[in-house]
XYZ file of C-alpha atoms in Angstrom:
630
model
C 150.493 152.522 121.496
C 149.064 152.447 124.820
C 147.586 149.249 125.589
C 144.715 149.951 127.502
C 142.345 146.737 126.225
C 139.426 145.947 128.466
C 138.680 142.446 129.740
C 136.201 141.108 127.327
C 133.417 139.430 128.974
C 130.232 137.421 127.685
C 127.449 139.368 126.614
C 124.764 139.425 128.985
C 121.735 136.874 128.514
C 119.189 139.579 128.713
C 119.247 141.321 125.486
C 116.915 144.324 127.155
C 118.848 147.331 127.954
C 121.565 147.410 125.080
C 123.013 150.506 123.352
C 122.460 149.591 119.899
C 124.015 147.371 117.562
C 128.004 147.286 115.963
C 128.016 146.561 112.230
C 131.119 144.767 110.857
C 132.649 142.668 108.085
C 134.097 139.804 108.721
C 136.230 137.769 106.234
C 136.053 134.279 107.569
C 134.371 131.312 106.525
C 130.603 130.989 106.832
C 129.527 127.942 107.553
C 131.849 125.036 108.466
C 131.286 121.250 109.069
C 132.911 118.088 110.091
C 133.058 114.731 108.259
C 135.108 111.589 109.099
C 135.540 109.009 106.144
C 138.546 106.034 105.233
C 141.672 107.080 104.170
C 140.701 105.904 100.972
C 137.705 108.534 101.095
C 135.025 105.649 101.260
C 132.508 105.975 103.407
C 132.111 110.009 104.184
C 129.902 111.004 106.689
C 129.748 113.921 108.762
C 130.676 114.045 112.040
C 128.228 116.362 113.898
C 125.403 118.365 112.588
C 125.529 121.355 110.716
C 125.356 125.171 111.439
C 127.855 124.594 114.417
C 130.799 125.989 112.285
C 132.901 123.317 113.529
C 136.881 122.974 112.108
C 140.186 122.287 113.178
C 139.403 118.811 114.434
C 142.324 116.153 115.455
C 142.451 112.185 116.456
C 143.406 111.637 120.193
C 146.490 109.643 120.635
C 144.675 106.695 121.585
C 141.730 107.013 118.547
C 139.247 107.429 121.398
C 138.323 111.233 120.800
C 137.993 113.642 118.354
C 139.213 117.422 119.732
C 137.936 120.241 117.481
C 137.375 123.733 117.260
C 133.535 124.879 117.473
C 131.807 128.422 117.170
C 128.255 127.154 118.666
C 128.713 129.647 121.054
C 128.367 132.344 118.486
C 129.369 133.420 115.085
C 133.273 134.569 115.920
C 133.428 133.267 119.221
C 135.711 129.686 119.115
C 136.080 127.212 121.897
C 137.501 123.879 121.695
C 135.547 120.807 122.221
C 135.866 116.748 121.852
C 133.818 113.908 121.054
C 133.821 110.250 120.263
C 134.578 109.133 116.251
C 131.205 108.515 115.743
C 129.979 111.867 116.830
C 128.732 111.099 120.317
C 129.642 112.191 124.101
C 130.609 116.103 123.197
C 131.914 117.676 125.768
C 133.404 121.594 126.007
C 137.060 121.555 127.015
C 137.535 125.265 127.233
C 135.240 127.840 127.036
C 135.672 131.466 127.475
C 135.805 135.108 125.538
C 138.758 134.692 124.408
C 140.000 132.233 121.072
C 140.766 128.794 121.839
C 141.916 126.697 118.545
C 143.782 123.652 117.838
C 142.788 121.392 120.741
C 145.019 118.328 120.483
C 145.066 115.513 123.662
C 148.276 114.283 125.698
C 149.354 110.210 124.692
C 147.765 109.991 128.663
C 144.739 111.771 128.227
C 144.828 113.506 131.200
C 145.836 116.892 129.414
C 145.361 118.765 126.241
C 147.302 121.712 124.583
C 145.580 124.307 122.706
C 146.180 128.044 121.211
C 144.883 130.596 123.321
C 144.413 134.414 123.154
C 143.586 134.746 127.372
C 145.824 136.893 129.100
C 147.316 138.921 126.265
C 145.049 139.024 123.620
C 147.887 137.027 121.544
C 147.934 133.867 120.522
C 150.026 131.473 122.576
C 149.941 127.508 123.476
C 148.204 126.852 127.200
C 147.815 123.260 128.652
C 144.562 122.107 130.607
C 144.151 119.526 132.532
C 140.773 117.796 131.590
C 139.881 116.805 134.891
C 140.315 120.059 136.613
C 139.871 122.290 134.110
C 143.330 124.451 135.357
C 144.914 125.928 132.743
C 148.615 126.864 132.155
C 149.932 129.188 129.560
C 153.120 128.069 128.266
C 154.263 130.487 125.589
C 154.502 134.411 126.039
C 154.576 134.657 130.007
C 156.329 137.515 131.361
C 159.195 135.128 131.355
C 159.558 134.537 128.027
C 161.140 137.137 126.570
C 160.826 138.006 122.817
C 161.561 141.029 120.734
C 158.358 143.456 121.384
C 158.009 144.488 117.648
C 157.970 140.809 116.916
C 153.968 139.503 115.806
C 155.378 136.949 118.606
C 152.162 134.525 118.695
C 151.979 130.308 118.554
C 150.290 127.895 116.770
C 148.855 124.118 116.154
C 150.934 122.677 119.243
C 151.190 119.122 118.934
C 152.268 116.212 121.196
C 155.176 114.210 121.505
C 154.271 110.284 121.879
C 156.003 110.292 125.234
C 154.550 113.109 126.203
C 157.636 114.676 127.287
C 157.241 117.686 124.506
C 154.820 119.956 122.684
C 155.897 121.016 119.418
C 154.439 124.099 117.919
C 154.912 126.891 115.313
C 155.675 130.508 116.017
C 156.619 133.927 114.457
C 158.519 134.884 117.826
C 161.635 137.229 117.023
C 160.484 137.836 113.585
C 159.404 141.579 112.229
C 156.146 142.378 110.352
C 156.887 142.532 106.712
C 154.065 143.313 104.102
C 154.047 141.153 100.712
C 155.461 142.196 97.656
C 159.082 142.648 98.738
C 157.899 144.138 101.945
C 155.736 147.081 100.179
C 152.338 145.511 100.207
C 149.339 146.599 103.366
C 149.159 142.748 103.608
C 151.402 141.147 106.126
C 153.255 137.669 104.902
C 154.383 135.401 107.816
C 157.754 133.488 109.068
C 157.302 130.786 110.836
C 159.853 128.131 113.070
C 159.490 125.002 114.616
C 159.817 125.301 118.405
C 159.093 122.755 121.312
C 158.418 123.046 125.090
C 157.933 120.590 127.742
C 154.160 120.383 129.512
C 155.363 122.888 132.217
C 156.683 125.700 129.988
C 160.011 124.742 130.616
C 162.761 123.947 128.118
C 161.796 126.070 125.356
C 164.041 125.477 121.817
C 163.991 126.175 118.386
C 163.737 123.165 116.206
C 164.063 124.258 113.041
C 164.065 127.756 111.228
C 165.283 128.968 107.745
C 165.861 132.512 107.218
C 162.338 133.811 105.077
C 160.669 130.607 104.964
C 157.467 129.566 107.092
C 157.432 126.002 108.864
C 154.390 125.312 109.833
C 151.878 122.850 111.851
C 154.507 120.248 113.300
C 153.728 116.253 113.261
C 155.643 113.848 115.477
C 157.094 110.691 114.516
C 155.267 107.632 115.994
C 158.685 106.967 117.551
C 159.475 110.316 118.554
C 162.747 110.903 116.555
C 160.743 113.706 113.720
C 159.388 116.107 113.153
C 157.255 116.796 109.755
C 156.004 120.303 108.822
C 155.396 121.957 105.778
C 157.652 124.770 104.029
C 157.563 127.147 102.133
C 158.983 131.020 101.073
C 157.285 133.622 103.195
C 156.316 136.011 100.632
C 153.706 133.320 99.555
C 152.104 133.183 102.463
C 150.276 136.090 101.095
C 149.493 133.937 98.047
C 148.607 130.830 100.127
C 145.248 132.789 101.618
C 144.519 134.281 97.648
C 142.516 132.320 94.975
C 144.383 134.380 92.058
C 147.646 132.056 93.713
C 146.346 128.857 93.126
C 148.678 126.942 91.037
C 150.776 129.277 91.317
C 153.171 128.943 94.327
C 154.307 125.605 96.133
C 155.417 124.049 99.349
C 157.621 121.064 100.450
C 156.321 118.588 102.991
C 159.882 118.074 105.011
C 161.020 116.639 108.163
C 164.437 116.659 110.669
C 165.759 114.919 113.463
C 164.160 116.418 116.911
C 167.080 116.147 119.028
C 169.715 117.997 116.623
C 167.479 119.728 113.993
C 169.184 118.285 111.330
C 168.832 115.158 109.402
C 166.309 117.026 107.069
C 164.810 115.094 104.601
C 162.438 116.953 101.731
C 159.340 113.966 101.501
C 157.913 115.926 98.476
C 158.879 117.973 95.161
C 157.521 119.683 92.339
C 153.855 122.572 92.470
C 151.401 123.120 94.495
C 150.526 123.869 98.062
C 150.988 120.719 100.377
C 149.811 121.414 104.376
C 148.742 119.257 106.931
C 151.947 116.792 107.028
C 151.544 114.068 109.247
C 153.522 110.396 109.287
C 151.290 107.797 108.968
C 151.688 104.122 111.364
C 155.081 102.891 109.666
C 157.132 106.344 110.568
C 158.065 106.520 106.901
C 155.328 107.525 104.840
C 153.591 111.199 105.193
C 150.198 112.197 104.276
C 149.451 115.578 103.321
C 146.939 117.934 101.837
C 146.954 119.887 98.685
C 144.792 123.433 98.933
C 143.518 124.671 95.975
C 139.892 125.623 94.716
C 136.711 127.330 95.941
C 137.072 125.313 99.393
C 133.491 124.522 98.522
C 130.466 125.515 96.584
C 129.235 128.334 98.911
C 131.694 130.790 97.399
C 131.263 134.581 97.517
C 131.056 135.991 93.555
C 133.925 138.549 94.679
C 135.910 134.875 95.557
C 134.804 133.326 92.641
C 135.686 136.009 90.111
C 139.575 135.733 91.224
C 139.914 131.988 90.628
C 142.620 131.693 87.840
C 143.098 127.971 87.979
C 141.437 124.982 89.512
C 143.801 122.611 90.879
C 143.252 118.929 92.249
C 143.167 119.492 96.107
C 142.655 116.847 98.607
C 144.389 114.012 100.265
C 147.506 112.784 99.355
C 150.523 110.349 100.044
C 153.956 109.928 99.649
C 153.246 105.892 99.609
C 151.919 106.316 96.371
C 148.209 106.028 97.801
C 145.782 107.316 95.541
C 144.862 110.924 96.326
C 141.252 111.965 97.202
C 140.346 114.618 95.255
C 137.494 116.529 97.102
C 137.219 119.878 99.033
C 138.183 120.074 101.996
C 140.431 121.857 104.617
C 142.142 120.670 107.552
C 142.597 116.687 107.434
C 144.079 114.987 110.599
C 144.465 111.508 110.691
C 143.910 108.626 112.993
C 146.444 106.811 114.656
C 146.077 103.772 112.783
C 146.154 105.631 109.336
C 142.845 104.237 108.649
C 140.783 107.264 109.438
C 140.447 110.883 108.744
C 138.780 113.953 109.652
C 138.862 117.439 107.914
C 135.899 119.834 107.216
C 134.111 121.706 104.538
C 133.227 124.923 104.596
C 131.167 127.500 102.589
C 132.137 131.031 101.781
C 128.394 132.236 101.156
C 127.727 135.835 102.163
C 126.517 136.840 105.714
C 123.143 138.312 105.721
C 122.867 141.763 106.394
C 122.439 141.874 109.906
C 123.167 138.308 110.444
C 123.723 138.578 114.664
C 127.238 137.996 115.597
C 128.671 136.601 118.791
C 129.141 140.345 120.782
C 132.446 140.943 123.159
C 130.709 143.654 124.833
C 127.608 143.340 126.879
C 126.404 146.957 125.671
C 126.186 146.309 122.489
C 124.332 143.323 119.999
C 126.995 142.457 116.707
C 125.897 142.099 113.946
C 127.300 141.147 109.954
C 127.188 144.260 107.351
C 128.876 144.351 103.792
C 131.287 147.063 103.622
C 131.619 150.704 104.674
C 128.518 151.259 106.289
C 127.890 154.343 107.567
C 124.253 155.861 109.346
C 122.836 159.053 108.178
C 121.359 161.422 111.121
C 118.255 160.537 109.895
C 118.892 156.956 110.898
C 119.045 155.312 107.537
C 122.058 152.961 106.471
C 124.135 152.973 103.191
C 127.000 150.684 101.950
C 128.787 149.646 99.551
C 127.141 146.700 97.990
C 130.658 144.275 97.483
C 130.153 140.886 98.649
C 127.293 140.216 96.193
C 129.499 141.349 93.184
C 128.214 144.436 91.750
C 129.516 147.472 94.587
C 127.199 149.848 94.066
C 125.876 151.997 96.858
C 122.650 150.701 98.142
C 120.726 152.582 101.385
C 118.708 150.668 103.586
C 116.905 150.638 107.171
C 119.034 150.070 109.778
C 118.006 146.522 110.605
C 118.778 145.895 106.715
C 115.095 146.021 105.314
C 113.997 148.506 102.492
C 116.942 148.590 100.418
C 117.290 150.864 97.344
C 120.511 151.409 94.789
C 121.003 154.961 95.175
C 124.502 154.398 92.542
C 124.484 151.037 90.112
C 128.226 150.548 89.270
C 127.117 147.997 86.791
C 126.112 151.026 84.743
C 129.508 153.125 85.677
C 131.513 151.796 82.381
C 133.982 150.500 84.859
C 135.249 146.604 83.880
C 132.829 144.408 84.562
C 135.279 141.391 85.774
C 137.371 143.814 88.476
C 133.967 145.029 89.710
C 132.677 141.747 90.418
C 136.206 141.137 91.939
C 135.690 143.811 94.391
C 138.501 145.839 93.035
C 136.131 148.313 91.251
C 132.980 150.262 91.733
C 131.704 152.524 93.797
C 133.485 152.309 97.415
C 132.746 154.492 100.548
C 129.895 156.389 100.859
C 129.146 159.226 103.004
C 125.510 160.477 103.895
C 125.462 164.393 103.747
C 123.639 165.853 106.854
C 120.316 166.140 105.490
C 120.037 162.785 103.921
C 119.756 163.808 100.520
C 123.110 162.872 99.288
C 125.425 160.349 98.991
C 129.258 160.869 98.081
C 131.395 158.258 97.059
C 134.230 157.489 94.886
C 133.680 155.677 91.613
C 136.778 154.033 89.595
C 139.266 151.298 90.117
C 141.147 150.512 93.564
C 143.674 148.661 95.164
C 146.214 147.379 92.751
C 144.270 148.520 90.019
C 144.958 152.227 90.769
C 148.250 151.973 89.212
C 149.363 153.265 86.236
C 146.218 155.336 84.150
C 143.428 153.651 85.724
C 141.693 156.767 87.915
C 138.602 157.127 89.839
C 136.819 160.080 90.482
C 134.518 161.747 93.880
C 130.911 161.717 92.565
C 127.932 162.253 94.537
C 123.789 160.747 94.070
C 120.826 161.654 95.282
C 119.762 158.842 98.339
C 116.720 158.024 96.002
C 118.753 157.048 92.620
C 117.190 159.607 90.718
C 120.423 161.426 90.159
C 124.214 161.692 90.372
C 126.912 163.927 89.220
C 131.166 163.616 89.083
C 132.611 166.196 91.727
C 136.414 165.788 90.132
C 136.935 165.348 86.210
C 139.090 161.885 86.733
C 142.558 163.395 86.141
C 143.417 162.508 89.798
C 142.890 159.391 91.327
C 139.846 160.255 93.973
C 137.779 158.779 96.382
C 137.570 157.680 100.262
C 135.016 161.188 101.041
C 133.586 162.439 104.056
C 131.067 165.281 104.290
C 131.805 167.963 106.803
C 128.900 168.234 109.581
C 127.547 171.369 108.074
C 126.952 169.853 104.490
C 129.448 172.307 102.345
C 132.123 170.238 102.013
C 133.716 167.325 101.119
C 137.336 165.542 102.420
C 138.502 162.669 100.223
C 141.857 161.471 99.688
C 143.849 161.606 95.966
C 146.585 158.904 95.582
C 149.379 158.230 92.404
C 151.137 159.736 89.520
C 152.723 162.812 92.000
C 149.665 163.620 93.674
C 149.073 162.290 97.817
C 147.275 163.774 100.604
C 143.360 164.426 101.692
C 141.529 167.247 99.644
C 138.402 169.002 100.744
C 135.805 170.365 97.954
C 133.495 172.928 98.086
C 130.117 171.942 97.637
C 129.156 176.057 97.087
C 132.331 177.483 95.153
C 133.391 173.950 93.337
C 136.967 174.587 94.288
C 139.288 172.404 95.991
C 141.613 172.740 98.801
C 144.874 170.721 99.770
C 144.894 169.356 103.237
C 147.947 167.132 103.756
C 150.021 166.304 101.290
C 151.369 162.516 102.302
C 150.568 158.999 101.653
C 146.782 159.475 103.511
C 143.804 157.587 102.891
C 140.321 157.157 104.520
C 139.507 159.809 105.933
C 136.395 160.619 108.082
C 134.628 164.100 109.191
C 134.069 163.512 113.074
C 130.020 164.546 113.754
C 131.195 167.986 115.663
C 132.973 169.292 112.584
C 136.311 169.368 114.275
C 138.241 166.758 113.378
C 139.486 164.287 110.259
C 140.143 161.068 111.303
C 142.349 159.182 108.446
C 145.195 156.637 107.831
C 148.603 157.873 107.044
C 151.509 155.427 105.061
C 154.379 155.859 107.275
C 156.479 153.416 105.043
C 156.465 149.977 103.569
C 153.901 148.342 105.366
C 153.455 150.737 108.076
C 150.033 152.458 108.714
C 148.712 154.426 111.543
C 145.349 156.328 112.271
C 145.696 159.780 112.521
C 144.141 163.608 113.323
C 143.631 166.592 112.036
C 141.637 169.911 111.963
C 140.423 170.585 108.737
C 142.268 173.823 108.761
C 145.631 171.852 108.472
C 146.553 172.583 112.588
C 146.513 169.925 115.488
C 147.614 167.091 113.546
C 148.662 163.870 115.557
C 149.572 160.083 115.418
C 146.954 158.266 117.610
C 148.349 154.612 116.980
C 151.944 153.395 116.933
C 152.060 149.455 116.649
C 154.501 147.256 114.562
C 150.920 145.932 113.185
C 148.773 148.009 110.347
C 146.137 150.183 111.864
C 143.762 151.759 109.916
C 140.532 152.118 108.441
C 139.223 154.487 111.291
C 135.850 155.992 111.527
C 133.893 158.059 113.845
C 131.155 156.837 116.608
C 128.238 159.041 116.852
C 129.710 160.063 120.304
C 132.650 162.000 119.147
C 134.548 158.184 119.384
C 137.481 156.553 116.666
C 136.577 153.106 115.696
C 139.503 151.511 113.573
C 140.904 147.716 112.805
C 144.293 147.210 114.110
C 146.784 143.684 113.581
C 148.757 144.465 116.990
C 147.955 141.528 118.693
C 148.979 139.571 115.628
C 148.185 136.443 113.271
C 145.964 134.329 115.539
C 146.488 130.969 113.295
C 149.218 130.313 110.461
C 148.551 132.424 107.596
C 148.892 129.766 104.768
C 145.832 128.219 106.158
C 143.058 130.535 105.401
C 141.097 131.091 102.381
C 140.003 134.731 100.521
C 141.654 136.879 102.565
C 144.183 140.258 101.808
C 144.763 139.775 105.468
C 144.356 136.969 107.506
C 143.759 138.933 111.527
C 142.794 142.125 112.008
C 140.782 143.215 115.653
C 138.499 146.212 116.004
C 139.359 148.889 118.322
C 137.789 151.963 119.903
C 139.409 154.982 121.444
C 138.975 158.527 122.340
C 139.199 161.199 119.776
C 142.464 162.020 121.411
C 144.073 158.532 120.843
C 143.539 157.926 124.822
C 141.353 155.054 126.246
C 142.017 152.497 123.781
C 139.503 149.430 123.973
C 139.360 145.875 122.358
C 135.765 145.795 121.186
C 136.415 141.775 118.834
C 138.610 138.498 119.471
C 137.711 136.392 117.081
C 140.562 133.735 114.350
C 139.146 136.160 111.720
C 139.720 139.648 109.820
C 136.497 141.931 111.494
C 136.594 145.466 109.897
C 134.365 147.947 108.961
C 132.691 148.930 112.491
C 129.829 150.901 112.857
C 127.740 151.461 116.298
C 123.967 152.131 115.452
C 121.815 153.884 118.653
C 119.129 151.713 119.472
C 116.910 154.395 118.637
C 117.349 153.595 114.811
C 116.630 149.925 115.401
C-alpha cells in the first residue's frame, strides 16, 4: 500500500471558510472521569471535573503527581497531562495531533515515558524531558528493525525504580491473526514483555509465550520483577466483548527481570484480572477484575449482549477485601494506600455531536451508522446505536428526522435487532430522493446457516416499501447506480458470493463478481463500484470495478483489514483501514468487534492515499457533507 499519509495538523481556530463537515462512528467510550479513593474504597472522590474524558491515570514514583490521559482538547484527540492527588496544579505534558497515552514519570522526575503515534502514525514509547519539553522516540526508529507485516506498535511503558529501564508491552514480530482460529474480520492480539533503557538503547525481550498476550508490565519496588497479566490470544477478542464476560480468564504472573525466568503464577481460577501491580512489601499484587457495563451510561446495542454480570473491581492477592464497583484502569500509589482508576459511560453520541477534526478543511462530527447524503442534501442512516436499526432520514445537521423503514415491525428477532446484529443496515438514497434501498434480515454471525436477508427498498417518506429479492439468497449492502435503474448489492453463504446488480425496469438480476465481496458503493459518475473483497482468513482489501465486470483492481494491500469504502461527492474513496495497528492493548477496551481502525481517503485510482483520523479509538463510517447542505 503506498503510504502517502499527510502530516495531520490542528484544525484552524477560525471555523469560517471550511468545506463541510465528515460524519463518522466512533466506538469509544463517551464520557470518562477520574476518581481517587483508599485502597479500601473509602472515601471516593473524583479527581477533576467532568466532561474532560480523562483516563489512563498513574501515581508518580514519589506520590507527588498524578499523570493521565485527557481528551479536553477534543472528542478523539488525547494528550497526556499531570496534576497533584488532590486535583490541583494541571499541567499539559505533551500536546500535539497525534495520540499520546499512558504518561507514567521517571523515580527522578525529570522525565516521563509515554505511547506515542508522532512520526509513524504507530504506536511506540517516546521519553520527554519535563523541563524542556524534547522528546525522544525510543521504539520503532529506523533502527529498530521489525518484521514489516508485523502490527509492530508499544504500549503502557513503565519505569524501573532505578530508573535504569522502561518496561513495556509490544506485538513487534508478531502477524495479524483474526479471532476464531484466525477466520474472524476481528483481529486478536500477542503481546511480550520487552524493556529499553531511557536512550533507546538495550532493547530485550523479557518474557513471551508462543499465542499468549502479556500485557501492561509492573516493576518490583526492588527492581528484581516484573508483574503482567496473561492470557490466550484468541480471547483478546473476548476481553473487548460483553457476550465474554465470565467467560474467559487471565493469570496475574510475574518473572525474574534479569533472566526471564523465575515465573511465578500470583493468581488461579475465572475471570479477567488486568492492571497487576506489587504493592509496598514486593510480595503481594493488586489487580483488577473487568466485567460488567463499565458503568450505567451503556448503549442498548451494549446492553442487549451482556450474558453475565460478574463482580469487577479491585482485588488482592493479600486476601484484602475486593471493591466491587465499576471502574477501569486502577493504578496505585506508592504507599499502597491510594488509588486512582476512572469511570466511564458508554451513552450514545448525539447526532452531530462535533468531534476533534485532523484536517483544517473540514469540521468532524459523530453520526450513527452508514450515513450517506442524497443529492438533494438530505441524510439517512441506519438507526443502530439506539437499538431498533431502522432507516431514519434527516437534515444534514441531524434535525427533522423521520423513519422511512421501522425494523421493529420487520418480524426480524427482536433481541438480535436491539443487539445490532439485525435490521435494516445500509441505505442508499436513489438520485431523485424518493427512495431508499437497504437490506433487511440478519448479519454478521447471524447470517449463517438459514437465517437470510433480503434487498428491499421504501419510499423516503415511510409511506411505502417493497422486497426487491424473495429471501432465498442472503442480500443486502446496495448501492443505486447514478442514473436511478439499478441496484449493486452483495449476496453472501450457502454457495452463493459476489456483488449483484438489479434492474429497477426489467426486475432481473445480473452477476457481477463472483468472490467473497461485500459493501459495495456506486461512485456519483456512474463508473465505478467501490467494494471490499475477502482475500482469505482475515484479509480484506478495498477494491474497483466497472459495473460491466472490466477494470477491476486492488487499491489497498496492508497486513491490516481495510474496508468499508465509500465514495466522496468528488469522485473520492473514503474507507477505515487497521495498518497502522492496535494503538493500546486490546484486552483493555470495552464493546468493541475491533479495537483501532483509522479513516482514510484516496483517489479513485488507489493513488494519493491520506490519513484523515488519529485517535485510541475504532472511527468508521465517513461521510464528507458540502457546506452547502449545512
Amino acid at each position: 500500500m503506498e503510504d502517502d499519509t499527510m502530516t495531520l495538523s490542528r484544525p484552524a481556530a477560525d471555523a469560517g471558510g471550511k468545506k463541510g463537515v465528515m460524519l463518522m462512528n466512533r466506538i469509544g467510550p463517551s464520557a470518562s472521569t477520574l476518581y481517587i479513593a483508599n485502597a479500601d474504597g473509602s472515601d471516593e472522590r473524583m479527581l477533576l471535573p467532568e466532561g474532560n474524558q480523562d483516563y489512563h491515570a498513574s501515581f508518580s514514583p514519589d506520590g507527588e503527581w498524578i499523570t493521565f490521559t485527557s481528551e479536553r482538547n477534543g472528542d478523539g484527540q488525547a494528550d497526556v497531562f499531570r496534576c497533584r492527588p488532590d486535583g490541583s496544579d494541571v499541567q499539559p505534558v505533551v500536546e500535539t495531533p497525534s495520540v499520546e497515552d499512558a504518561l507514567v514519570l521517571s523515580p527522578d522526575g525529570t522525565q516521563g515515558a509515554f505511547v506515542s503515534t508522532a512520526d509513524g502514525y504507530r504506536a511506540n514509547i517516546w521519553t520527554v524531558d519535563l523541563a524542556t519539553g524534547e522528546r525522544r522516540k525510543l521504539t520503532g526508529s529506523a533502527a529498530d528493525v521489525v518484521d514489516p507485516a508485523s502490527p509492530d506498535c508499544s504500549f503502557r511503558p513503565a519505569w524501573s525504580p532505578d530508573g535504569q529501564w522502561i518496561a513495556f508491552s509490544s506485538d513487534r514480530d508478531t502477524g495479524w491473526t483474526g479471532h476464531s482460529d484466525g477466520h474472524g474480520w476481528e483481529h486478536t492480539q500477542e503481546l511480550s514483555i520487552y524493556a529499553v533503557r531511557p536512550d533507546g538503547t538495550g532493547l530485550r525481550k523479557v518474557a513471551s509465550k508462543p499465542g499468549y498476550c502479556l500485557g501492561s508490565p509492573k516493576w518490583s519496588p526492588d527492581g528484581q520483577r516484573i508483574v503482567f497479566y496473561e492470557l490466550d490470544r484468541e480471547h483478546t477478542w473476548g476481553a473487548r466483548r460483553p457476550e465474554w464476560i465470565g467467560r474467559i480468564s487471565s493469570q496475574i504472573v510475574s518473572v525474574d527481570f534479569a533472566t526471564g525466568l523465575d515465573r511465578i503464577e500470583h493468581t488461579s481460577g475465572p475471570d479477567l484480572k488486568l492492571a497487576p501491580q506489587f504493592l509496598p512489601n514486593g510480595k503481594d499484587v493488586a489487580y483488577f477484575i473487568k466485567a460488567g457495563g463499565a458503568g450505567p451510561g451503556i448503549r442498548a446495542t451494549d446492553a442487549a449482549w451482556v450474558q453475565k454480570e460478574v463482580a469487577t473491581g479491585l482485588h488482592y492477592t493479600s486476601g484484602q477485601p475486593p471493591v466491587l464497583r465499576q471502574l477501569r484502569s486502577p493504578c496505585w500509589s506508592p504507599d499502597g494506600s491510594k488509588v486512582v482508576y476512572e469511570k466511564v459511560d458508554f451513552a450514545f453520541r448525539a447526532q452531530n455531536k462535533p468531534l476533534y477534526s485532523w484536517d483544517e478543511d473540514w469540521d468532524y462530527r459523530s453520526t450513527d451508522v452508514f450515513p450517506v447524503l442524497s443529492k438533494q442534501g438530505r441524510l439517512v442512516i441506519t438507526q443502530k446505536q439506539l437499538g431498533n436499526s431502522s432507516v431514519v432520514t434527516m437534515k444534514a445537521d441531524g434535525t427533522d428526522q423521520h423513519v422511512a423503514f421501522d425494523a421493529a415491525k420487520a418480524g426480524l428477532d427482536p433481541l438480535l435487532n436491539k443487539k445490532g446484529i439485525a435490521g435494516a443496515f445500509q441505505p442508499a438514497w436513489s438520485p431523485d430522493g424518493e427512495w431508499v434501498a437497504f437490506g433487511c434480515g440478519n448479519w454478521f454471525q447471524e447470517r449463517k446457516g438459514n437465517d437470510k436477508a433480503v434487498l428491499m427498498r421504501a419510499r423516503s417518506d415511510g409511506s411505502f416499501h417493497e422486497a426487491l429479492t424473495d429471501g432465498t439468497v442472503h442480500s443486502g449492502f446496495p448501492s443505486y447506480s447514478a442514473d436511478g435503474r439499478f441496484i449493486v448489492y452483495r449476496v453472501w453463504g450457502d454457495g452463493h458470493f459476489g456483488l449483484r446488480i438489479f434492474d429497477l425496469e426489467t426486475r432481473t438480476i445480473r452477476q457481477l463478481t463472483d468472490e467473497r465481496d461485500n459493501l459495495p458503493f456506486w461512485s456519483p459518475d456512474g463508473e465505478l463500484i467501490t467494494f471490499t473483497r475477502q482475500f482469505g482468513p482475515a484479509n480484506y482489501h478495498v477494491c474497483t470495478i466497472r459495473p460491466d465486470g472490466s477494470d477491476y483492481r486492488v487499491l489497498t494491500e496492508t497486513g491490516a483489514n481495510d474496508g468499508h469504502s465509500v465514495w466522496t461527492h468528488d469522485n473520492k474513496i473514503l474507507y477505515s483501514s487497521g495498518m497502522y495497528g492496535f494503538r493500546d492493548e486490546a484486552a483493555i477496551y470495552d464493546f468493541t468487534f475491533q479495537p483501532y481502525g483509522q479513516i482514510f481517503v484516496m483517489d479513485a485510482d488507489g493513488s494519493n492515499k491520506r490519513l484523515l483520523t488519529d485517535s485510541l479509538w475504532e472511527d468508521s463510517m465517513p461521510l464528507y457533507i458540502p457546506a452547502e447542505f449545512l
